[in-house]
CSV table of C-alpha atoms in Angstrom, one decimal:
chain,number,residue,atom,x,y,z
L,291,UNK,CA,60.0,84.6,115.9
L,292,UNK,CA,59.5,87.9,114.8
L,293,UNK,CA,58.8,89.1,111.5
L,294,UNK,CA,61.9,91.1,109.9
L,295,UNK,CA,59.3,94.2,109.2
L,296,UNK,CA,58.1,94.6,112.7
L,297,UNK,CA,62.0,95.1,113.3
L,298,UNK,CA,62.1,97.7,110.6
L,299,UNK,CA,58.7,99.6,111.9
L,300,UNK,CA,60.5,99.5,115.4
L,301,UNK,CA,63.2,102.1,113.8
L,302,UNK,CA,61.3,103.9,112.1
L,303,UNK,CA,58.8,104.7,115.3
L,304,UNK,CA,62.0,105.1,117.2
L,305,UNK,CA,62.9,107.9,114.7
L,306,UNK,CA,58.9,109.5,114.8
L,307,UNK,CA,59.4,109.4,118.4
L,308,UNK,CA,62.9,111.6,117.8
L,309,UNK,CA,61.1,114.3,116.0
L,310,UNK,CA,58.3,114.3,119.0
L,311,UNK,CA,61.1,114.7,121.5
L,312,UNK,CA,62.4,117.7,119.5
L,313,UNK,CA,58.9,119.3,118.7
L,314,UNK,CA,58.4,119.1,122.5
L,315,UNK,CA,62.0,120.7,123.0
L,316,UNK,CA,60.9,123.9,120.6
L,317,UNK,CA,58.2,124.2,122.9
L,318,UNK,CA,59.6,124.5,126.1
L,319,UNK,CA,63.3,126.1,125.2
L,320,UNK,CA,63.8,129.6,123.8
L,321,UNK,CA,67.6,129.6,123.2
L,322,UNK,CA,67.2,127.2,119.8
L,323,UNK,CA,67.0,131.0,118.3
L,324,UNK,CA,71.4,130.9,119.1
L,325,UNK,CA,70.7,128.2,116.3
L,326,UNK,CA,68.4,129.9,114.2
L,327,UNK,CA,67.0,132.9,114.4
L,328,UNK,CA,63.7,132.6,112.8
L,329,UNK,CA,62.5,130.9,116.0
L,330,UNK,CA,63.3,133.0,118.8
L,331,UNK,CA,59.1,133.9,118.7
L,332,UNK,CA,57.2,131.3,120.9
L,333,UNK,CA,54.3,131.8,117.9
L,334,UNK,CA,57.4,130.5,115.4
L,335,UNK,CA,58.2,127.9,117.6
L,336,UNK,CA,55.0,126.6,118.2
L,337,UNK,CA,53.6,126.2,114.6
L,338,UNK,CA,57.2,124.8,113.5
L,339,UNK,CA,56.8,122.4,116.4
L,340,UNK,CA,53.4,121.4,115.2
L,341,UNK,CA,54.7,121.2,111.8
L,342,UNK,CA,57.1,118.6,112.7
L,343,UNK,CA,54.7,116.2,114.6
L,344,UNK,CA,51.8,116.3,111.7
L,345,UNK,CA,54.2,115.6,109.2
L,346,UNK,CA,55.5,112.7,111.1
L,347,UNK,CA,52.0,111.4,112.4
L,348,UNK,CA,51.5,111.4,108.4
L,349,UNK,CA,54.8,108.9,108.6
L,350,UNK,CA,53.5,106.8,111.2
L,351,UNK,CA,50.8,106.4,109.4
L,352,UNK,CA,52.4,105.3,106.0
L,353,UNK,CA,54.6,103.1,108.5
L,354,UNK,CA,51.4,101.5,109.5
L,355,UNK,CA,50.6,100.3,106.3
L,356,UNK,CA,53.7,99.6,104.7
L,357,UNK,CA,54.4,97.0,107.9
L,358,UNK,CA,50.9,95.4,107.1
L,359,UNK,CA,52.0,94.9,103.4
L,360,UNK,CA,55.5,93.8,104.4
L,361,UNK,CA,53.5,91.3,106.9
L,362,UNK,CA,51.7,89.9,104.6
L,363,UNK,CA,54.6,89.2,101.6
L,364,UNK,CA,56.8,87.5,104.5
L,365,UNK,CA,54.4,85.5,105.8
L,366,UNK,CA,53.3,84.3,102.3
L,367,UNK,CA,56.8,83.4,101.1
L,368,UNK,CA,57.9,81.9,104.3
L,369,UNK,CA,54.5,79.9,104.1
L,370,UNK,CA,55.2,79.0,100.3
L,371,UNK,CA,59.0,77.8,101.6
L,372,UNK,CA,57.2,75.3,103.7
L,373,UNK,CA,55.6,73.5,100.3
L,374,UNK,CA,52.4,72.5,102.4
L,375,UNK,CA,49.7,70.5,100.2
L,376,UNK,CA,47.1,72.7,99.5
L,377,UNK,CA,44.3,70.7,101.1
L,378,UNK,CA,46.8,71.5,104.9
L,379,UNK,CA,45.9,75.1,104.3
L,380,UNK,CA,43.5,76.4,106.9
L,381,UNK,CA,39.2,76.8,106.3
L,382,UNK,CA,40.0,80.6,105.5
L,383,UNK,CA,43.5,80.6,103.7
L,384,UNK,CA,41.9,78.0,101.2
L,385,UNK,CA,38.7,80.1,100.5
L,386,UNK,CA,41.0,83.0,99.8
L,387,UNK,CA,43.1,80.9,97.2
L,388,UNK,CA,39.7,79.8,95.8
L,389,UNK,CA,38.2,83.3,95.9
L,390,UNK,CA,40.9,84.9,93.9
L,391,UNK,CA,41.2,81.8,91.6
L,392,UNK,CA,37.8,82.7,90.4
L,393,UNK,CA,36.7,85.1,88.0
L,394,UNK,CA,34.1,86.4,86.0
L,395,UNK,CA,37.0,85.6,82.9
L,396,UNK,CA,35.5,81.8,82.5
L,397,UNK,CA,38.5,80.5,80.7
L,398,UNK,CA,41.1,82.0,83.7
L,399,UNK,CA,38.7,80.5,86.1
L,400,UNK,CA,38.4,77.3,84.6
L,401,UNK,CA,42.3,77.1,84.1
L,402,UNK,CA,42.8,78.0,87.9
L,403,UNK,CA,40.4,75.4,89.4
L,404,UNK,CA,41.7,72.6,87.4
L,405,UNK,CA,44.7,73.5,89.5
L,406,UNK,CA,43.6,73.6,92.5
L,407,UNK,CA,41.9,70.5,92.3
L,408,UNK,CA,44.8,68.6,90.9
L,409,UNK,CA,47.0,70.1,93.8
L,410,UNK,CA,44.1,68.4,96.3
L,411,UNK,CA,43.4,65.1,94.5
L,412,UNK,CA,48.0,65.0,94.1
L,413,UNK,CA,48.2,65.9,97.6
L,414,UNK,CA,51.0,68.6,96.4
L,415,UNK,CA,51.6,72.3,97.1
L,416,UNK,CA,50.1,75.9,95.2
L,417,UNK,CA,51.6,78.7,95.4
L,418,UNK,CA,50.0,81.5,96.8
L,419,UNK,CA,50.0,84.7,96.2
L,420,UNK,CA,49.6,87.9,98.0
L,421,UNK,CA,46.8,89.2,95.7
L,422,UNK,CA,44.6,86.3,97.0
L,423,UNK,CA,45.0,88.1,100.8
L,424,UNK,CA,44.7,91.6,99.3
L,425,UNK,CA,46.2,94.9,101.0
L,426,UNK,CA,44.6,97.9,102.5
L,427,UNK,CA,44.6,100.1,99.1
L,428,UNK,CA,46.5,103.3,100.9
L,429,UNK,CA,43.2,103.1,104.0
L,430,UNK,CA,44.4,100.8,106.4
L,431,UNK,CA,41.2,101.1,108.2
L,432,UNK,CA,39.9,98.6,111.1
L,433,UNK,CA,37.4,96.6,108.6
L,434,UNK,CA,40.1,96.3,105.7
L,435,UNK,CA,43.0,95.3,108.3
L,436,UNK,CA,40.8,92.5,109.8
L,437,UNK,CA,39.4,91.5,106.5
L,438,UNK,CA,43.4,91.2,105.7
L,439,UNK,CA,43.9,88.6,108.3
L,440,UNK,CA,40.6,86.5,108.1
L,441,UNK,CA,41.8,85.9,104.5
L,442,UNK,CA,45.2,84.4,106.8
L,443,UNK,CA,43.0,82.2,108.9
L,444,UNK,CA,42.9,85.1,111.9
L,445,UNK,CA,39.1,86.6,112.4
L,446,UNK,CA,38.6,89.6,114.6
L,447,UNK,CA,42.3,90.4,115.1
L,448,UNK,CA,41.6,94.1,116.0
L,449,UNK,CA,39.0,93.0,118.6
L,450,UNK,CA,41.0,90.1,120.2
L,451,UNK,CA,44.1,92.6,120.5
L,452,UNK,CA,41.6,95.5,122.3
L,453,UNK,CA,39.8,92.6,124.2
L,454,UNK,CA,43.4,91.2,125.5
L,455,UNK,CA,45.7,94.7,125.9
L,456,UNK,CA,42.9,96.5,127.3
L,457,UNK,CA,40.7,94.7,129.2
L,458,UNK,CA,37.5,94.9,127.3
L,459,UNK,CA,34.7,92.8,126.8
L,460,UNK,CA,34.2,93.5,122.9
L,461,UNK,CA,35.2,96.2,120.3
L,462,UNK,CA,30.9,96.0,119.2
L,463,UNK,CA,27.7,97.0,120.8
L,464,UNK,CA,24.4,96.2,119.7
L,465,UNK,CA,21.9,98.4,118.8
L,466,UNK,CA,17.5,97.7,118.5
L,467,UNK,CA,16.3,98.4,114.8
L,468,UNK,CA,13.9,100.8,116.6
L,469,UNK,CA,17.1,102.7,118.5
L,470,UNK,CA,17.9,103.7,114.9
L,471,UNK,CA,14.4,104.8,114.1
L,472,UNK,CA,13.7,106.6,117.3
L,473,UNK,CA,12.9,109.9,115.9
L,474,UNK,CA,10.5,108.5,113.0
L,475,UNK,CA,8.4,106.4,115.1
L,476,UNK,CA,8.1,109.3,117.7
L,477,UNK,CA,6.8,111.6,114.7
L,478,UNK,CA,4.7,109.0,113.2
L,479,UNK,CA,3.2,108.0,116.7
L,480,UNK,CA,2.1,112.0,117.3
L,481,UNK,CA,3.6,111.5,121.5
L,482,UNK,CA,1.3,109.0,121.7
L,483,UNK,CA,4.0,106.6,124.4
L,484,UNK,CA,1.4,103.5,124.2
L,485,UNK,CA,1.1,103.6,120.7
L,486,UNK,CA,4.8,104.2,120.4
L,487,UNK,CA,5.8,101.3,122.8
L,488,UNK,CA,3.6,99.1,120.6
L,489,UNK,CA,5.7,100.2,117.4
L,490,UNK,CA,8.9,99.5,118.9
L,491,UNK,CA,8.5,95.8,120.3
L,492,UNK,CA,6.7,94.7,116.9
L,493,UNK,CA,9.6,96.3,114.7
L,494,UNK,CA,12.4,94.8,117.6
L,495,UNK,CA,10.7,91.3,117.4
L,496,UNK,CA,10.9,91.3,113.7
L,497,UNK,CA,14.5,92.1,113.4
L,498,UNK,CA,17.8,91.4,115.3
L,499,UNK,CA,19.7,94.5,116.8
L,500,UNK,CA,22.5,95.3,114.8
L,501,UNK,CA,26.2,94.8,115.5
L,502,UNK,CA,28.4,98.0,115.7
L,503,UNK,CA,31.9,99.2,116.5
L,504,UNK,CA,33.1,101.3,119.6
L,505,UNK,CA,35.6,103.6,119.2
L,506,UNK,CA,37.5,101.7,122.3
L,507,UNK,CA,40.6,99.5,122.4
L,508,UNK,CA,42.8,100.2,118.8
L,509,UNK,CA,39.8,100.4,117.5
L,510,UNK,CA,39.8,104.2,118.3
L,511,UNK,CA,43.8,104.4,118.2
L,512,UNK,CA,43.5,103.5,114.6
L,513,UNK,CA,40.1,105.7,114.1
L,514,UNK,CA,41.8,108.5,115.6
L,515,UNK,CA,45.4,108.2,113.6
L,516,UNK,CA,43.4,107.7,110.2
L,517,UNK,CA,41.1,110.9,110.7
L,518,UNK,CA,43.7,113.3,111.6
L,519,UNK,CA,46.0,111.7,109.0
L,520,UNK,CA,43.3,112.4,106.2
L,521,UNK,CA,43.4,116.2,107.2
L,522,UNK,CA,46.6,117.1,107.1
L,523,UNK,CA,47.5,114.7,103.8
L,524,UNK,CA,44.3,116.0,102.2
L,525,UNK,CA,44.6,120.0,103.5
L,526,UNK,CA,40.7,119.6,105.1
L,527,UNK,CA,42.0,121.5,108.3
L,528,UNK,CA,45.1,123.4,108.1
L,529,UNK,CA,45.4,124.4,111.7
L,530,UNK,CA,45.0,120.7,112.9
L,531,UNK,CA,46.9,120.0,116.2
L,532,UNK,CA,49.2,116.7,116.9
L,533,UNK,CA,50.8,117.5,120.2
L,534,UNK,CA,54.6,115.8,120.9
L,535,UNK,CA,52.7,114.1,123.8
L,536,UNK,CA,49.6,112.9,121.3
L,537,UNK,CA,52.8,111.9,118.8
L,538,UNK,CA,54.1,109.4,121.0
L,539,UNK,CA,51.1,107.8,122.4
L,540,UNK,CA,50.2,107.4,118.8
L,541,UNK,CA,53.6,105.5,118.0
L,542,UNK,CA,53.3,103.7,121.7
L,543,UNK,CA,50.3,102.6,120.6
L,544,UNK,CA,50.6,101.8,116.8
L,545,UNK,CA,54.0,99.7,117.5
L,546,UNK,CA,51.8,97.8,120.5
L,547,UNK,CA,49.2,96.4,118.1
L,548,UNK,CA,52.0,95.8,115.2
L,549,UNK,CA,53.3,93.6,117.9
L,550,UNK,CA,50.3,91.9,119.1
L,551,UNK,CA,49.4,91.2,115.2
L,552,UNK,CA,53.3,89.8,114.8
L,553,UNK,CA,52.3,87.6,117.6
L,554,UNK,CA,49.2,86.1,116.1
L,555,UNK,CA,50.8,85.3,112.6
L,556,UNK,CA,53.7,83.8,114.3
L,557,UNK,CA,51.4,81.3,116.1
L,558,UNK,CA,49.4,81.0,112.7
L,559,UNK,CA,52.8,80.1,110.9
L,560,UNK,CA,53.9,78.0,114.1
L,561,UNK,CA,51.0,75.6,113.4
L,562,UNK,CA,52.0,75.5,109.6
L,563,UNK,CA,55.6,74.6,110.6
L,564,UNK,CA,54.5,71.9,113.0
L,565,UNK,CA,52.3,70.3,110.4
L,566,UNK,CA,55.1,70.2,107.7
L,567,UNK,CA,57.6,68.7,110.8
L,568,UNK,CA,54.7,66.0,111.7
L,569,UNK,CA,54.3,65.2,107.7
């Protein structure tokens, strides 16, 4: 199945892509001035046509993360419709409950976990909420999108999408301690290559090279999307380009992973239905 909002971000993309395709016509006709006058210039045309697609990269953005909240609230009431005993939950879904159950507030905490644990020992359902997943808080960045879905029993879901739709190996590289000290150790060591060798395998024995992202796979789509979205919503760049071309790969690209990440919660949600059909 697919989720309801993934049919509602498929219009609104269609209707982003619309204002590319007419951004892209200002560009290359000159007789819109028969329509309106003000842009029989190719200057006019040009910045109006650039108007158009930053405002409506600015849409797809918001689109982005509306569809992630959406996600989220159907897939938590359709789960709550199953009424699955809390102890069927997966490993991650159940430390999110329990996470948000507990707070520094002793008494709410205390209250909460009595609750829990009655559900477990009663073998009976609690409700969850979507507060317990959390949301991207208006920066629907890589990190907070696939902290969204480890809290649904997903890990990684940015990297397994960019691994599977475009061939990669990983989203990460590793990189030596001593990588990221390079220019320190070659100052302290005064040129001296021995001496500098010797600094580098004693500080690369001691500790482990360090995960880090590439800007590959939609890990760079949504990099790329978020950065330009920030100056134009924010004014840090006033002459910022988004080409109609740059426009629609962006949609292409943004409704892509949206359908890879329907695809995964289905399956998660499959697996829920099939237990409450075997209960």
């Amino acid at each position: 199945m697919a989720f309801h909002c993934l049919l509602e971000l498929t219009e609104k993309i269609v209707e982003t892509d619309r204002v590319a395709r007419l951004a892209e016509y200002l560009l290359e006709e000159s007789d819109i001035a028969s329509v309106y006058m003000d842009l029989s210039e190719s200057a006019h045309r040009r910045s109006t046509a650039n108007a158009m697609t930053k405002a409506a990269l600015v849409l797809l953005s918001g689109y982005f993360e509306g569809y992630l909240k959406k996600l989220v609230e159907e897939f938590v009431g359709t789960l709550n419709d199953l009424e699955l005993p809390l102890k069927s939950t997966g490993d991650e879904l159940l430390l999110s409950v329990l996470q948000h159950s507990i707070t520094e507030n002793r008494n709410k905490s205390l209250a909460s976990a009595l609750a829990i644990r009655d559900c477990i020992i009663g073998d009976s359902h609690f409700q969850l909420t979507q507060e317990a997943i959390g949301g991207t808080k208006g920066n629907p960045t890589v990190d907070t999108v696939e902290t969204i879905f480890q809290r649904l029993g997903i890990p990684a879901i940015i990297d397994k999408l960019s691994i599977r739709d475009y061939a990669l190996d990983s989203t990460y590289t590793t990189v030596s301690q001593s990588q990221q000290l390079h220019n320190s150790i070659e100052l302290a060591v005064g040129g001296d290559v021995a001496y500098y060798q010797k600094v580098v395998e004693l500080i690369d024995e001691k500790w482990a090279p360090k995960k880090q992202r590439r800007g590959v796979g939609y890990v760079g789509i949504i990099q790329e999307l978020l950065k330009k979205r920030n100056r134009i919503a924010h004014g840090e760049n006033w002459g910022e380009q988004v080409t109609p071309t740059e426009l629609m790969n962006f949609n292409r690209d943004i409704l892509r992973l949206c359908i890879g990440i329907d695809e995964f919660l289905t399956e998660e949600l499959d697996s829920y239905t099939t237990a409450t059909a075997e209960a």
